[in-house]
Amino acid sequence: MPDKDAPTKRVIAVPSDRPGGLEASRSGHFGHCDCHTIVTIEGDAVTSVEVVASPPHTEGGCLGPVERLASVGVTEIVVGGIGGRPLAHFAEFDIDVLYDPVSPLVKEAVEAALAGRLQQMTLQQTCGGGGGGCSH
């Protein structure tokens, strides 16, 4: 039985420009980023920051990175742009996709997620979703 007083653990991925990390520029689009910065938060404290390389983007090639992020325990990802297929694939892994079209740095995107200022990404906000919401 889980300890109800145990600190909450969140593992947040942010598509990033090289070299990644908290001070890196946030990439505008999931499928075209250089890497992903993975930030683990337990309670209110950042307990680890890791950078995971992203493979080259090809048509339909976003599903592999989704599975890679799921395999390292990501619970949510903060994006400014993403296609409908990877958005749906994240849902299959119960990974929340949060929409943040404005934060220029990884650390600011993480802070916005932690502060509860971001909403779930919708299909209308995706690239090709008809809503024109993609920021890349």
XYZ file of C-alpha atoms in Angstrom, residues 12-21 27 29-39 49-55 62 64-66 68-69 72 74 77-79 90 106:
42
model
C 8.889 15.830 -16.595
C 10.388 15.720 -20.087
C 11.012 18.885 -22.088
C 12.093 18.812 -25.765
C 15.370 20.736 -25.742
C 18.017 22.261 -27.960
C 21.627 21.137 -27.519
C 23.149 20.592 -25.036
C 19.981 20.101 -22.986
C 19.648 20.705 -19.257
C 12.716 23.231 -28.532
C 8.504 21.018 -31.451
C 8.635 17.512 -30.000
C 9.561 15.773 -33.257
C 12.392 18.127 -34.191
C 14.276 18.540 -30.913
C 17.958 17.712 -30.398
C 17.310 16.008 -27.068
C 14.938 15.777 -24.121
C 15.740 17.116 -20.687
C 14.244 14.806 -18.062
C 13.632 16.445 -14.677
C 18.250 16.199 -14.326
C 19.158 13.941 -17.242
C 19.528 14.589 -20.963
C 18.366 11.938 -23.446
C 19.371 12.266 -27.121
C 16.601 12.376 -29.697
C 16.870 10.345 -32.897
C 7.917 10.257 -33.353
C 10.085 5.688 -30.923
C 10.931 8.728 -28.777
C 7.547 8.432 -27.029
C 11.869 5.805 -24.996
C 10.509 8.516 -22.693
C 12.594 6.035 -18.388
C 8.336 10.088 -17.731
C 5.982 16.229 -21.126
C 5.839 19.967 -21.786
C 5.657 20.885 -25.483
C 1.636 9.495 -25.103
C 13.662 24.334 -20.113
